[in-house]
Coordinates of N, CA and C in Angstrom, one line a residue:
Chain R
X1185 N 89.4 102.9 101.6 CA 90.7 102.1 101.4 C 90.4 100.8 100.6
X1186 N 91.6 100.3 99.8 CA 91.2 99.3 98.7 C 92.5 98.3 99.9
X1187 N 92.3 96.5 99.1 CA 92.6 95.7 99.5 C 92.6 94.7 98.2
X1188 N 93.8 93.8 98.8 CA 93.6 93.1 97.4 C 94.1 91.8 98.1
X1189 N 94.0 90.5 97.5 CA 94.3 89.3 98.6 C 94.3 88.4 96.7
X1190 N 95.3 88.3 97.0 CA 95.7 86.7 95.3 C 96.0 85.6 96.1
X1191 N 95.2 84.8 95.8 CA 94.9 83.7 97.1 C 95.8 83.0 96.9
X1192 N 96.6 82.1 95.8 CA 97.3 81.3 95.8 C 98.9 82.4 95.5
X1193 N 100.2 81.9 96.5 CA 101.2 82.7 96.4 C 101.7 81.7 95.3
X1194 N 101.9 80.0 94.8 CA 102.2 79.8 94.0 C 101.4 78.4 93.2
X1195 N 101.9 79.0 92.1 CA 100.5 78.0 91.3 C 101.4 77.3 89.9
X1196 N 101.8 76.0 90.6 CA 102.5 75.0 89.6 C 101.5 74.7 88.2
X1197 N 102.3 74.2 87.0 CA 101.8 73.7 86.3 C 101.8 73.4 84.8
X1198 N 101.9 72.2 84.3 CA 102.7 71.9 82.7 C 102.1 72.8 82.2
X1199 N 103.2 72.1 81.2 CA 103.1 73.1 79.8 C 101.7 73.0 79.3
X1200 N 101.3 73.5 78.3 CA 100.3 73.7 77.4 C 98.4 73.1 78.9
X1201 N 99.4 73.3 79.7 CA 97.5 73.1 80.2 C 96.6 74.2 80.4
X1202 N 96.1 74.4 81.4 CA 95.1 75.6 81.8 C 95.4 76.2 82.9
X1203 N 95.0 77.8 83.7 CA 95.5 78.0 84.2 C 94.5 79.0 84.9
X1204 N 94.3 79.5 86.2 CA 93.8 80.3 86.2 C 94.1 81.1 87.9
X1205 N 94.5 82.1 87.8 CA 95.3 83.2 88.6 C 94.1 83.8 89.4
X1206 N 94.1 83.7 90.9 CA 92.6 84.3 91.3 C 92.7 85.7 92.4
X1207 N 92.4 86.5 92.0 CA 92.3 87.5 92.9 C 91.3 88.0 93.1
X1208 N 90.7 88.5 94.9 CA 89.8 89.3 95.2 C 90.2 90.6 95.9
X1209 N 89.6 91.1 95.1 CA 89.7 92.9 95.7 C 88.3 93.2 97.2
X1210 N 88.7 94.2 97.7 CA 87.8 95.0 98.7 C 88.2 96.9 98.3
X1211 N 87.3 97.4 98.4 CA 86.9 98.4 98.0 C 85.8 99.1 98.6
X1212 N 85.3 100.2 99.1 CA 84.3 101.3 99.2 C 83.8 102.0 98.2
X1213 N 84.5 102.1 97.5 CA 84.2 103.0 95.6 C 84.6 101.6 95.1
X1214 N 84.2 101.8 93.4 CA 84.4 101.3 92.4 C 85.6 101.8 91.7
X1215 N 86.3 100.7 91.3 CA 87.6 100.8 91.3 C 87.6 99.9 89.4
X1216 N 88.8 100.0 89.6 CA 89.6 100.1 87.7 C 90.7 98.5 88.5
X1217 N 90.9 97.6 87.3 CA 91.0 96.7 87.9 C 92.6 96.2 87.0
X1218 N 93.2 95.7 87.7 CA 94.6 95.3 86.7 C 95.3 94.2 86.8
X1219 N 95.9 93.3 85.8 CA 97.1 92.2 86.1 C 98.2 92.7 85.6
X1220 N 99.3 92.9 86.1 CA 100.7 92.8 85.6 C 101.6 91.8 85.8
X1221 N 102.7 91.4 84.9 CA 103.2 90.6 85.3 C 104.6 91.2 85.1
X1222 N 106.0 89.9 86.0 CA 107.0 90.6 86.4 C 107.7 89.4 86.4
X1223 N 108.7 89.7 85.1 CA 109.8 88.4 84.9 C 111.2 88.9 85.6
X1224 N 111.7 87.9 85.7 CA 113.1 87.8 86.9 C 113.7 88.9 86.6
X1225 N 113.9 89.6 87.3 CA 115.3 90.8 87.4 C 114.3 91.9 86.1
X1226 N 113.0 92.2 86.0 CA 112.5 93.3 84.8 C 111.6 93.8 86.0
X1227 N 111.4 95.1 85.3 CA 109.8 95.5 86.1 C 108.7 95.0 85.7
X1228 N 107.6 95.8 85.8 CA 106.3 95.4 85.4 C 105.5 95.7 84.5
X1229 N 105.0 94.6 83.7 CA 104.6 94.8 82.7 C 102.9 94.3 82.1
X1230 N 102.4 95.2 82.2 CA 100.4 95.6 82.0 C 100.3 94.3 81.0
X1231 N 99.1 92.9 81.4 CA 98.7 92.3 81.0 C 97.4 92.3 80.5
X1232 N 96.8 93.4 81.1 CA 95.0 93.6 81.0 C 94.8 94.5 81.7
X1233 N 93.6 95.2 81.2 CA 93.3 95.9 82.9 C 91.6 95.8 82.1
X1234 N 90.7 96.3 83.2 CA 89.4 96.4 83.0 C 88.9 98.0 83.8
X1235 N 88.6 98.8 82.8 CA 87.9 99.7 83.4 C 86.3 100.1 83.7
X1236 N 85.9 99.6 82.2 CA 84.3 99.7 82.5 C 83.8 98.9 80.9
X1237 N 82.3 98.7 81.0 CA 82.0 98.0 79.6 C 82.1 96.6 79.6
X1238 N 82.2 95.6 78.9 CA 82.4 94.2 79.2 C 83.0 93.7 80.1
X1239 N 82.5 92.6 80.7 CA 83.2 92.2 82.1 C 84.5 91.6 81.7
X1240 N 84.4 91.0 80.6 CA 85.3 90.1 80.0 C 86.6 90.5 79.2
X1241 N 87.7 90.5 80.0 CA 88.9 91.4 79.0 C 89.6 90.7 78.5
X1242 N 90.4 90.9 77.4 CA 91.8 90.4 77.0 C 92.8 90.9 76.6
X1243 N 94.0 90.2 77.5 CA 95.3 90.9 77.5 C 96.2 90.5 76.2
X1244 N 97.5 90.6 76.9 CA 98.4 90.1 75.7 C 99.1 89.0 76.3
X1245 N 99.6 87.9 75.5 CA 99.8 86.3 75.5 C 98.7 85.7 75.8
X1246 N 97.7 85.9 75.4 CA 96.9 85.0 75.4 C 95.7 85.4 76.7
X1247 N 96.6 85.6 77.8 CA 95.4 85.9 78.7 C 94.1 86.4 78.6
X1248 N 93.2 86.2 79.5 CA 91.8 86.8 80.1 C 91.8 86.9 81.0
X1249 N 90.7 87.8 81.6 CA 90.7 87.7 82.9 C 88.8 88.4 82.6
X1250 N 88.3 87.7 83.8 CA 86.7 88.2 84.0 C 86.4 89.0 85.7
X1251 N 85.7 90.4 85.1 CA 85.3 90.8 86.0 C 83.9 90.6 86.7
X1252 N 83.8 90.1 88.1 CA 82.5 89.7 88.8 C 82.2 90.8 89.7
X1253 N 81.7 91.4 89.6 CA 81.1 92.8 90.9 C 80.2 92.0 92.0
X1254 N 79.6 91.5 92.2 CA 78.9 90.6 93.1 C 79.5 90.1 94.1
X1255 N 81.0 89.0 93.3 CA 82.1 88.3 94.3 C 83.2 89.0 94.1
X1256 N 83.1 90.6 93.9 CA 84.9 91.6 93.7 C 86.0 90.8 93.9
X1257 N 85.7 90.0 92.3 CA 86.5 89.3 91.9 C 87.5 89.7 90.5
X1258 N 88.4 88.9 90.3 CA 88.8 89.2 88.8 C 90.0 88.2 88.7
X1259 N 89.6 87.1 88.4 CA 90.8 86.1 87.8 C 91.1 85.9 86.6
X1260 N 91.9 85.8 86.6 CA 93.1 85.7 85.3 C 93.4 84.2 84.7
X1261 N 93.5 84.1 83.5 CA 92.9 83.0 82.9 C 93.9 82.5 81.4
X1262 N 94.1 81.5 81.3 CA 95.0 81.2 80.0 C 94.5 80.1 79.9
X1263 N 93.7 79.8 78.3 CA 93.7 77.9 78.2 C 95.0 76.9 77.4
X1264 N 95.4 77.5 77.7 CA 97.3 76.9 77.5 C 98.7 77.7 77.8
X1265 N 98.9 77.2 78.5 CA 100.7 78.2 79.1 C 102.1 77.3 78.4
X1266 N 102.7 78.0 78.3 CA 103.8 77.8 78.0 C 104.9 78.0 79.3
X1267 N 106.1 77.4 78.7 CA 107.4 78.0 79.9 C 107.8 78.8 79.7
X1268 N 107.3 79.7 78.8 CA 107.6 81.3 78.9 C 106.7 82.0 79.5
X1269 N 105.6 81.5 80.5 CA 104.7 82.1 80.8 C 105.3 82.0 82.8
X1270 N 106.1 81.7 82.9 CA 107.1 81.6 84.4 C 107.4 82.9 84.6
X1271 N 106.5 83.3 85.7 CA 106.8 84.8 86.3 C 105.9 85.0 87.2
X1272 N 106.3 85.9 88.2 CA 105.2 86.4 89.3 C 104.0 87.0 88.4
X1273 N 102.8 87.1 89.5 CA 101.9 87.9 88.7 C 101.2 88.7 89.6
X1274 N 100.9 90.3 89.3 CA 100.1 90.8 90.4 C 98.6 91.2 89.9
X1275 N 97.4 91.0 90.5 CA 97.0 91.6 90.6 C 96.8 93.2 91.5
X1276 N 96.3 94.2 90.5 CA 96.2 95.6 91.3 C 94.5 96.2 91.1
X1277 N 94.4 97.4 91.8 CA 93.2 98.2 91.6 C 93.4 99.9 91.6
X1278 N 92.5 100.5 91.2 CA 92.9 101.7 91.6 C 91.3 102.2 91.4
X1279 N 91.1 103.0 92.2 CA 89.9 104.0 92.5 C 89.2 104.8 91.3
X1280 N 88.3 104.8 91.0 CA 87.2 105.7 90.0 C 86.9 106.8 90.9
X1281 N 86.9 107.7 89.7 CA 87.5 108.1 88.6 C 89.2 108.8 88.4
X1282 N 90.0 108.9 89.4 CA 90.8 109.6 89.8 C 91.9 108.8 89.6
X1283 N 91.6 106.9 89.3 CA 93.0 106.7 89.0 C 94.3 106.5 89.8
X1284 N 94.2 107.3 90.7 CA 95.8 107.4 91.1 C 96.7 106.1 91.6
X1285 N 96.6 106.0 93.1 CA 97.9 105.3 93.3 C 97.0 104.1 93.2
X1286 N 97.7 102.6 92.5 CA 97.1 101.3 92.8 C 97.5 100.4 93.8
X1287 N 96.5 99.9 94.4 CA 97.2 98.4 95.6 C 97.3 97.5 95.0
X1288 N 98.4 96.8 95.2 CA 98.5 95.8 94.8 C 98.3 94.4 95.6
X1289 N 98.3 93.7 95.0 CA 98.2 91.8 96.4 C 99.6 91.4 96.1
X1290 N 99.9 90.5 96.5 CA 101.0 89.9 97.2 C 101.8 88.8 96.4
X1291 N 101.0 89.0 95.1 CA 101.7 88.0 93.6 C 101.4 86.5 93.9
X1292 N 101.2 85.9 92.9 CA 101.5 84.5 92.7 C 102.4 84.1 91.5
X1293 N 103.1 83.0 91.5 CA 104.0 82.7 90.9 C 103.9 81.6 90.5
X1294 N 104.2 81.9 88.8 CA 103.2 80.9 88.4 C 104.9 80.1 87.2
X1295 N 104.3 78.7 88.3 CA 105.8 77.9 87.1 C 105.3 77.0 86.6
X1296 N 105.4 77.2 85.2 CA 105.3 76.1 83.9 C 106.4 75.1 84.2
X1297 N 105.8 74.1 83.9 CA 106.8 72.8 84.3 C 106.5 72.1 82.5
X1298 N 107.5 71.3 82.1 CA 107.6 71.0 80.8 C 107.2 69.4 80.9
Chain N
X954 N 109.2 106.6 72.3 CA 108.7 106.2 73.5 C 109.7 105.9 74.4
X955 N 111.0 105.8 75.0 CA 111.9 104.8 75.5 C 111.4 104.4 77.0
X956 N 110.2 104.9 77.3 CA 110.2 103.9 78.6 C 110.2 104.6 79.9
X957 N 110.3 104.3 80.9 CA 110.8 104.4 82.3 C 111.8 104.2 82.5
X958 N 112.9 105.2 82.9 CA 114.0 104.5 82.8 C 114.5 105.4 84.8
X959 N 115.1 104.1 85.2 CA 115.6 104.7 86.7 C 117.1 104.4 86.6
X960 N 117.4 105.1 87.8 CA 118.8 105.1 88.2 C 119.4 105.8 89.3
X961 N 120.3 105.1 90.5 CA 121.0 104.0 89.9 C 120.1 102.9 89.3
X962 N 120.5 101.8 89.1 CA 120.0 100.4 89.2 C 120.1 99.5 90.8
X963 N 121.1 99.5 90.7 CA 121.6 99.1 92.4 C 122.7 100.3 92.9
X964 N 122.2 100.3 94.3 CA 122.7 101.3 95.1 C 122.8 100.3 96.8
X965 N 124.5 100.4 97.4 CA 124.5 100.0 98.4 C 125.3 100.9 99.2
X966 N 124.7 100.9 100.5 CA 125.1 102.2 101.3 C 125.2 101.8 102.8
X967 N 125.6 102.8 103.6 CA 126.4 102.0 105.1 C 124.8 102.9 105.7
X968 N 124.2 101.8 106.8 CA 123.2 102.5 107.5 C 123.8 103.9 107.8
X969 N 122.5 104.7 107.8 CA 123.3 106.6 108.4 C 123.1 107.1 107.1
X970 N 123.4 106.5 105.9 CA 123.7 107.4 105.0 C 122.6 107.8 104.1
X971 N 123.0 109.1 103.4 CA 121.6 109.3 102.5 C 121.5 109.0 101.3
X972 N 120.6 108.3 100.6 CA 120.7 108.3 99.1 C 119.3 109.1 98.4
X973 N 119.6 108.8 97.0 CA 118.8 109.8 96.1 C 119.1 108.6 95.2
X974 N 117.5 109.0 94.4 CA 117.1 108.0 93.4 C 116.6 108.8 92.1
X975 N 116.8 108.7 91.2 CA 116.0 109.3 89.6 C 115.4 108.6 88.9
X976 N 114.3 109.3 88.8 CA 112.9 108.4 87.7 C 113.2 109.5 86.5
X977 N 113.1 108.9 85.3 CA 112.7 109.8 84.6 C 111.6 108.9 83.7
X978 N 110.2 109.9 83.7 CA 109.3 109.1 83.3 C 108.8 108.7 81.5
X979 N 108.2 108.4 81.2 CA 107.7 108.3 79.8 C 107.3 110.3 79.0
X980 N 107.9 110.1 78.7 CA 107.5 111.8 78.3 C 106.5 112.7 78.0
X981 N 105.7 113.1 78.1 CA 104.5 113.5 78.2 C 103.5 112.8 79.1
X982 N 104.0 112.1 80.0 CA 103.0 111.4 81.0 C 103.1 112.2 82.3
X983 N 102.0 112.6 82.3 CA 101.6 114.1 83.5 C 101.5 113.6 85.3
X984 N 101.9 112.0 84.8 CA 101.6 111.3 86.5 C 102.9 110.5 87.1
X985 N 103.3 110.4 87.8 CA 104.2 109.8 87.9 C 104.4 109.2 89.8
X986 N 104.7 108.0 89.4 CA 104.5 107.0 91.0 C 106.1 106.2 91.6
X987 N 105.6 106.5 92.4 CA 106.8 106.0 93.3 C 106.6 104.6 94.3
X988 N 106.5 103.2 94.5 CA 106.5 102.2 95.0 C 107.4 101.7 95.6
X989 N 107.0 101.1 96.6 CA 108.4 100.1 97.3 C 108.1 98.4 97.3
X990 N 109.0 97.8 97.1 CA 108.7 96.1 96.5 C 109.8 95.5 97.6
X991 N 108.8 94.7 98.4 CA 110.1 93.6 99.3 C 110.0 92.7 98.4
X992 N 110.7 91.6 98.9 CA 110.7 90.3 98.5 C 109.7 89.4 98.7
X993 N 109.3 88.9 97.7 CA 108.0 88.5 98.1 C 106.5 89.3 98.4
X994 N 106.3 90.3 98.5 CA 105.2 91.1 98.5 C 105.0 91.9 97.1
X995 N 104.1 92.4 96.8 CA 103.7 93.6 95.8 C 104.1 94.7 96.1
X996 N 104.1 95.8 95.0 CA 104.4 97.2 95.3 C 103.8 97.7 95.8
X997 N 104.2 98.7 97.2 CA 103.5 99.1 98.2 C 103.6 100.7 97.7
X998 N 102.5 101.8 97.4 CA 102.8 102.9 97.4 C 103.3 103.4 98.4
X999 N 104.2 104.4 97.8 CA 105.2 105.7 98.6 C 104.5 107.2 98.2
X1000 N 104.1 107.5 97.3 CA 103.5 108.8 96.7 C 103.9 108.8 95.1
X1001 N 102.8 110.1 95.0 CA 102.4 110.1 93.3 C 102.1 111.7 93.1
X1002 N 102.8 111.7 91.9 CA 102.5 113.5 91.4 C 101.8 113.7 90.5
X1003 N 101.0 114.7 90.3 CA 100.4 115.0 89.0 C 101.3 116.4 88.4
X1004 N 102.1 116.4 87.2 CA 102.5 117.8 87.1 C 103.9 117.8 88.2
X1005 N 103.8 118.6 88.7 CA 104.9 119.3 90.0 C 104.4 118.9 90.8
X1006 N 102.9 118.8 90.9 CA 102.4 118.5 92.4 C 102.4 117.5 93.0
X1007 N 102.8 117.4 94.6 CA 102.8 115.9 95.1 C 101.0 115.7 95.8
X1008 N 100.6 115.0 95.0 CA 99.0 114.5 95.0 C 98.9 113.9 96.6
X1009 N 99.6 112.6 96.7 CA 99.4 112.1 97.8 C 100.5 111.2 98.4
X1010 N 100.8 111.1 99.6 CA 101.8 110.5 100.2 C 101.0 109.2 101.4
X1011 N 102.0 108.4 101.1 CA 101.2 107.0 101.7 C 101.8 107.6 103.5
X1012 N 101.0 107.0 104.2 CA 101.2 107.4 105.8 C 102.2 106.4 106.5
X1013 N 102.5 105.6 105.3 CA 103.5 104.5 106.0 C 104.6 105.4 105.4
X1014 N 104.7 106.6 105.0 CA 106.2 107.0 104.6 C 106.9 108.2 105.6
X1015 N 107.5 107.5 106.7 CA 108.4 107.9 107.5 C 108.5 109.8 107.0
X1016 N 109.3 110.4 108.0 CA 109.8 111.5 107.4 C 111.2 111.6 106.9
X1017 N 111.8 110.6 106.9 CA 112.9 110.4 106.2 C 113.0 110.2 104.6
X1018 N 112.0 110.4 104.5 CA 111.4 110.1 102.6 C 111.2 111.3 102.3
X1019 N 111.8 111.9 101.2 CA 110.5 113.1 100.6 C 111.5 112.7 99.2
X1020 N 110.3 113.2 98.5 CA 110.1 113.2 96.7 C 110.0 114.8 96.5
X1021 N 110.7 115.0 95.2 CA 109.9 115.7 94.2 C 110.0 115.6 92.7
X1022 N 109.3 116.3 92.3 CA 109.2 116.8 90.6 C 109.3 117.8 90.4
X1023 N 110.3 118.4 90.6 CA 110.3 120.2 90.4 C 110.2 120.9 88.9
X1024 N 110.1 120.2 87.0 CA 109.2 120.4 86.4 C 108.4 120.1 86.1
X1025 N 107.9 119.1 86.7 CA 107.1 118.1 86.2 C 107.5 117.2 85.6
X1026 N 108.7 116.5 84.9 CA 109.1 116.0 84.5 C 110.1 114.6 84.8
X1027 N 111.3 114.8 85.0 CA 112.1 114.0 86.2 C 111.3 113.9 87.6
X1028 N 112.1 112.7 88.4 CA 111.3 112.6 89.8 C 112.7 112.4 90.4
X1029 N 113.2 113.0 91.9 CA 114.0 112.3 92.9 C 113.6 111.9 94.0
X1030 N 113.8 110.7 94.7 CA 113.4 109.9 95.8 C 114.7 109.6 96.5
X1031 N 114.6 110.9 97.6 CA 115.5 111.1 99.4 C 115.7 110.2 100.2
X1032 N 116.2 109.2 100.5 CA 116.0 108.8 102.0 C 117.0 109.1 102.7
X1033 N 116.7 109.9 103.7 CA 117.8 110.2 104.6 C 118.2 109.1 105.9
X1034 N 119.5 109.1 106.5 CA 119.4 108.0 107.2 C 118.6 106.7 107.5
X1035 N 119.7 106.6 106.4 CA 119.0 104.9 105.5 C 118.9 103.9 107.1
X1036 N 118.4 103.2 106.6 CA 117.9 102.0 107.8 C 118.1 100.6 107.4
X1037 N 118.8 99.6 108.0 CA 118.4 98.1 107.1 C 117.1 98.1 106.7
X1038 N 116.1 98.6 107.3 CA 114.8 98.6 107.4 C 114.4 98.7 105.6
X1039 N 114.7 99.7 105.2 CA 114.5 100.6 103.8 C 115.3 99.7 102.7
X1040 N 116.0 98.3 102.7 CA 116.5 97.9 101.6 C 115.3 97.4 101.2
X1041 N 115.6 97.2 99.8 CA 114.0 96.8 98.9 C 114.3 97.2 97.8
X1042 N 113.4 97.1 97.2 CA 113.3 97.4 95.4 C 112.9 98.4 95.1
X1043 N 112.9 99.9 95.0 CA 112.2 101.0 94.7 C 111.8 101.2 92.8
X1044 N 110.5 101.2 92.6 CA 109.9 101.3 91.8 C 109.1 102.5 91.2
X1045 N 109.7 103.1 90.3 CA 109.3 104.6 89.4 C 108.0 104.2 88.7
X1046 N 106.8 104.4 88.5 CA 106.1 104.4 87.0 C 105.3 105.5 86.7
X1047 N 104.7 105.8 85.6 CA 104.0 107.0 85.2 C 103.1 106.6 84.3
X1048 N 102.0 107.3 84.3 CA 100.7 107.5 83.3 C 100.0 108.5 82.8
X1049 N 99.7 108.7 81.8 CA 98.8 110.2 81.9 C 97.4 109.3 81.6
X1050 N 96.7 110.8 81.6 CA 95.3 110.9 81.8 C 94.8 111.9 80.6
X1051 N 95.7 112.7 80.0 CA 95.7 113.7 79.3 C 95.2 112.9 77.9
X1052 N 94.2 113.3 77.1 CA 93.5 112.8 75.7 C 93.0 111.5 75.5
X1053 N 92.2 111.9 76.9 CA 91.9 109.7 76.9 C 93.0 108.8 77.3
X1054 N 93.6 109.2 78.5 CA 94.4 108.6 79.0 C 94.0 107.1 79.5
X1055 N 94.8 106.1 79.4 CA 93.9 104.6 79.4 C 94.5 104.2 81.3
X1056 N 95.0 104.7 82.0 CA 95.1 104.8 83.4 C 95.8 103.5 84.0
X1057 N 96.5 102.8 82.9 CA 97.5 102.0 83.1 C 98.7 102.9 83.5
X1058 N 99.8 102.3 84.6 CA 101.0 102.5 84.9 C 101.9 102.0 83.9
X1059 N 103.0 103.1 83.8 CA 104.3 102.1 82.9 C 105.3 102.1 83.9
X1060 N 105.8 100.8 84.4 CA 106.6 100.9 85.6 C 108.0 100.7 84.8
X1061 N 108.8 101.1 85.4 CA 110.8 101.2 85.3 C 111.0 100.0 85.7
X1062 N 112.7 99.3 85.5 CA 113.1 98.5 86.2 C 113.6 98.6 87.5
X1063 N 113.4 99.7 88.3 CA 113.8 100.1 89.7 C 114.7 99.8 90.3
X1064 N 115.2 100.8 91.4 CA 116.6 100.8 92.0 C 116.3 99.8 93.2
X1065 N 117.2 98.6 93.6 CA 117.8 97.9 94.6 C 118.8 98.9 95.6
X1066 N 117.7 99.0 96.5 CA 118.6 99.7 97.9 C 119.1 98.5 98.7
X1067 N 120.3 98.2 98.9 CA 120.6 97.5 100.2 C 121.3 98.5 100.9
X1068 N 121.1 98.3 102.3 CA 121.5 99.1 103.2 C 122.3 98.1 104.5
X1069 N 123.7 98.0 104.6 CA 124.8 97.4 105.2 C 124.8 97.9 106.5

């Protein structure tokens, strides 16, 4: 069974600063790792994910996010936000090699303030 | 490509009663998932098909749930005597795996159950 825990539910903060979204997973197998994000009234929409090969991924708007196997970690990362960047965000995981259903954590919400 | 597309969008119904939901997924995508989203939490799986087949069903799903895919293609999601319990956000997405499939979900805008 997988687990996922995004520590902070919300995470204020101006414009153009820095940012960084933290989630830890739990796991038995080795698992495929993901951020999505989810603006008011839309579904969900794939920011990154990491499957294998460099720890270090990048998404789209800018984000990163770094994978730690040691602390089954994977935080999510921008060195400047915008107010367009206001929206929940989840981290998810899903099981090697088979992929199937993902868990997700519990979002954090992240508001750009101007 | 047009996407995930579900429907209804919103659906409100008198406890007792049964509703049905439709995914239709990205087209050629051989996987297809079904999630439930409260307020405030993440999407909790319901079950997932590969093909026609139903792969796996989460054990938090009552028997008042059942899904299918009968070509593999479309998805409908049952709940029979709805519950206030069951309002939430119901969430469609699909992926394949077929030719180097990259094992990312494409999720829908999902149907809003309130149940009165």
């Amino acid at each position: 069974a997988q687990s996922v825990t995004q520590l902070d539910s919300q995470v204020p903060v101006f414009e153009e600063a820095p940012v960084e979204l933290r989630c830890n997973y739990s796991s038995s197998v080795s698992v495929y790792l993901f951020w999505y994000v989810q603006y008011p009234n839309q579904g969900l929409q794939l920011l990154l994910k990491y499957l294998s090969g460099s720890t270090l991924v990048k998404g789209i708007n800018g984000f990163e996010a770094e994978f730690n196997k040691s602390q089954t970690s994977f935080h999510l990362r921008k060195p400047s936000v915008h107010i367009s960047d206001t929206a929940e965000y989840f981290c998810a995981v899903s099981e090697v090699p088979n992929a199937g259903k993902s868990t997700f954590g519990d979002g954090t919400t992240l508001t750009v303030k101007p | 490509d047009t996407g995930v597309s579900q429907n209804p969008r919103h659906k409100i119904t008198k406890r007792g009663q049964n509703v049905t939901f439709r995914c239709d997924p990205i087209s050629e995508h051989n996987r297809l998932y079904w999630y439930r989203q409260t307020l405030g939490q993440g999407p909790e799986f319901l079950t997932y098909f590969q093909n026609e087949a139903q792969l796996e069903k989460s054990r938090l799903l009552s028997d008042r749930f059942s899904a299918e895919r009968p070509k593999g293609s479309f998805s409908t999601l049952e709940i029979q005597r709805t519950e206030q319990g069951d309002s939430a956000m119901y969430l469609c997405a699909s992926s394949s795996l077929r030719g180097g499939g990259t094992y990312e979900q494409y999720f829908g805008p999902g149907t809003r159950l309130t149940v009165t």
